[in-house]
Amino acid sequence: MTEYRKPLPVVTPLERPFWDYARRHELRMQRCTACSRYRYPVSPVCANCDSDGYEWAQVSGRGRILSWVVFHRCYFPSFADEIPYNVAMIALDEGPVMVSNVLAPNDSLRGSMPVEVVFEDATPEISIPKFRPIDA
Ligand SMILES: [Zn+2]
C-alpha cells in the first residue's frame, strides 16, 4: 500500500467502534436504546431524549445526496491530484447525514441522487466511508 497522505481522523475512545466496524466495511452508528434514534456524529448522549444508552446498529449504507460542493482550489496539498473534487452531504435512509465524497464525475451529481457506501482502505487501521451512485 502506498503511503496515505491525506488527513486522517483522530479517533477518540467513543468513536473507536465506528472506525473498527468501518475497517470491516460495515457502516454502524449509535442507536439510542431508549428512543431508537440514530446518533451521528458520535455522541455520549442522545440529542432527542438525553439517554446515554446506545447500541452500534448496522445501517443500510444507502441514502441520497442532499447537497454538494466541488473544490477547485487546493486548500490541502495532499488533495492536489484530485482537484476538482466533490464534498457531499449524504442523507442516509435511516436519517443521519454524513459528509463524504461521491465517487462519480462531479458533473453527474444531482440532488436526491441515490448512493451507497463504499469503503476506501486508507491505512491498515482506517477505512473511510465514501459513496457511489446506485444505478437505477
Ligand atoms: Zn434517545
Short mmCIF file of C-alpha atoms and ligand atoms in Angstrom, two decimals:
data_model
loop_
_atom_site.label_atom_id
_atom_site.label_comp_id
_atom_site.label_asym_id
_atom_site.label_seq_id
_atom_site.Cartn_x
_atom_site.Cartn_y
_atom_site.Cartn_z
CA MET A 1 0.00 0.00 0.00
CA THR A 2 1.35 3.40 -0.89
CA GLU A 3 1.57 5.93 1.89
CA TYR A 4 -1.71 7.73 2.56
CA ARG A 5 -1.04 11.48 2.62
CA LYS A 6 -4.46 12.99 3.23
CA PRO A 7 -5.78 13.90 6.67
CA LEU A 8 -6.93 11.00 8.84
CA PRO A 9 -9.39 11.03 11.73
CA VAL A 10 -8.10 11.38 15.27
CA VAL A 11 -10.12 8.57 16.81
CA THR A 12 -11.44 9.06 20.34
CA PRO A 13 -12.38 6.09 22.53
CA LEU A 14 -16.06 6.88 21.96
CA GLU A 15 -15.57 6.79 18.17
CA ARG A 16 -13.34 3.72 18.16
CA PRO A 17 -16.17 1.22 17.40
CA PHE A 18 -17.33 3.28 14.39
CA TRP A 19 -13.87 3.03 12.86
CA ASP A 20 -13.38 -0.60 13.87
CA TYR A 21 -16.59 -1.50 12.05
CA ALA A 22 -15.60 0.67 9.08
CA ARG A 23 -12.34 -1.25 8.88
CA ARG A 24 -14.52 -4.35 8.38
CA HIS A 25 -16.50 -2.39 5.77
CA GLU A 26 -19.56 -2.20 7.99
CA LEU A 27 -21.32 1.11 8.46
CA ARG A 28 -22.65 1.14 12.00
CA MET A 29 -23.96 4.02 14.03
CA GLN A 30 -25.04 4.56 17.58
CA ARG A 31 -28.75 3.88 18.01
CA CYS A 32 -30.36 5.07 21.19
CA THR A 33 -31.67 2.14 23.25
CA ALA A 34 -34.31 4.42 24.82
CA CYS A 35 -35.88 6.12 21.78
CA SER A 36 -34.30 4.21 18.84
CA ARG A 37 -32.98 7.38 17.12
CA TYR A 38 -29.62 7.15 15.41
CA ARG A 39 -26.81 9.38 16.67
CA TYR A 40 -24.31 10.78 14.25
CA PRO A 41 -21.73 12.25 14.70
CA VAL A 42 -20.82 10.04 17.62
CA SER A 43 -22.09 11.46 20.90
CA PRO A 44 -22.17 10.32 24.54
CA VAL A 45 -25.82 11.38 24.92
CA CYS A 46 -28.92 11.21 22.71
CA ALA A 47 -29.88 14.65 21.38
CA ASN A 48 -33.52 13.55 21.29
CA CYS A 49 -34.06 12.11 24.78
CA ASP A 50 -30.81 12.65 26.74
CA SER A 51 -30.32 8.92 27.29
CA ASP A 52 -26.72 7.71 27.41
CA GLY A 53 -27.71 4.18 26.35
CA TYR A 54 -26.93 3.03 22.83
CA GLU A 55 -26.01 0.10 20.62
CA TRP A 56 -23.91 0.01 17.44
CA ALA A 57 -26.56 -0.74 14.84
CA GLN A 58 -25.71 -1.57 11.25
CA VAL A 59 -27.27 0.82 8.74
CA SER A 60 -28.03 0.11 5.10
CA GLY A 61 -25.31 2.37 3.75
CA ARG A 62 -27.86 3.69 1.29
CA GLY A 63 -29.00 7.26 1.06
CA ARG A 64 -29.42 10.28 -1.16
CA ILE A 65 -27.34 13.33 -1.95
CA LEU A 66 -28.69 16.32 -0.04
CA SER A 67 -26.18 18.84 -1.37
CA TRP A 68 -22.59 19.07 -2.55
CA VAL A 69 -19.78 21.41 -3.45
CA VAL A 70 -16.89 21.00 -5.86
CA PHE A 71 -13.47 22.19 -4.70
CA HIS A 72 -11.43 23.83 -7.44
CA ARG A 73 -8.79 25.36 -5.17
CA CYS A 74 -6.06 23.42 -3.45
CA TYR A 75 -6.56 24.03 0.27
CA PHE A 76 -4.69 20.86 1.20
CA PRO A 77 -1.57 19.90 -0.80
CA SER A 78 -2.38 16.22 -0.34
CA PHE A 79 -5.55 16.72 -2.41
CA ALA A 80 -3.76 18.38 -5.34
CA ASP A 81 -4.04 15.35 -7.60
CA GLU A 82 -7.82 15.16 -7.11
CA ILE A 83 -8.85 18.73 -7.93
CA PRO A 84 -11.62 19.31 -8.77
CA TYR A 85 -13.20 17.01 -6.17
CA ASN A 86 -16.62 16.96 -4.56
CA VAL A 87 -17.68 17.00 -0.93
CA ALA A 88 -21.27 15.96 -0.42
CA MET A 89 -23.87 15.70 2.32
CA ILE A 90 -25.49 12.27 2.20
CA ALA A 91 -28.79 11.69 3.99
CA LEU A 92 -28.83 8.01 4.90
CA ASP A 93 -32.13 6.14 4.60
CA GLU A 94 -32.05 5.77 8.42
CA GLY A 95 -31.82 9.55 8.91
CA PRO A 96 -28.24 10.52 9.79
CA VAL A 97 -26.42 12.89 7.45
CA MET A 98 -22.80 12.14 6.57
CA VAL A 99 -20.25 14.37 4.87
CA SER A 100 -18.14 12.45 2.38
CA ASN A 101 -17.15 12.21 -1.28
CA VAL A 102 -19.23 10.72 -4.07
CA LEU A 103 -17.09 8.60 -6.34
CA ALA A 104 -18.54 9.83 -9.61
CA PRO A 105 -17.84 12.60 -12.11
CA ASN A 106 -18.64 15.95 -10.48
CA ASP A 107 -20.94 17.00 -13.32
CA SER A 108 -23.01 13.82 -12.90
CA LEU A 109 -24.09 14.64 -9.33
CA ARG A 110 -27.73 15.52 -8.80
CA GLY A 111 -29.85 16.41 -5.78
CA SER A 112 -31.60 13.33 -4.31
CA MET A 113 -29.34 11.03 -6.35
CA PRO A 114 -29.39 7.58 -4.68
CA VAL A 115 -25.99 6.47 -3.42
CA GLU A 116 -24.50 3.65 -1.37
CA VAL A 117 -21.48 3.44 0.86
CA VAL A 118 -18.14 2.01 -0.22
CA PHE A 119 -15.02 1.93 1.92
CA GLU A 120 -11.63 3.31 0.99
CA ASP A 121 -8.88 1.42 2.83
CA ALA A 122 -6.66 4.39 3.66
CA THR A 123 -4.31 2.75 6.16
CA PRO A 124 -4.20 -0.62 7.93
CA GLU A 125 -6.31 0.95 10.70
CA ILE A 126 -8.61 3.36 8.87
CA SER A 127 -11.17 2.70 6.15
CA ILE A 128 -13.06 5.80 5.09
CA PRO A 129 -16.77 5.63 4.17
CA LYS A 130 -17.37 7.12 0.73
CA PHE A 131 -20.34 6.85 -1.61
CA ARG A 132 -21.10 5.82 -5.16
CA PRO A 133 -24.22 6.19 -7.25
CA ILE A 134 -26.72 3.34 -7.24
CA ASP A 135 -27.73 2.52 -10.77
CA ALA A 136 -31.46 2.95 -11.12
ZN ZN B 1 -32.84 8.74 22.58
#
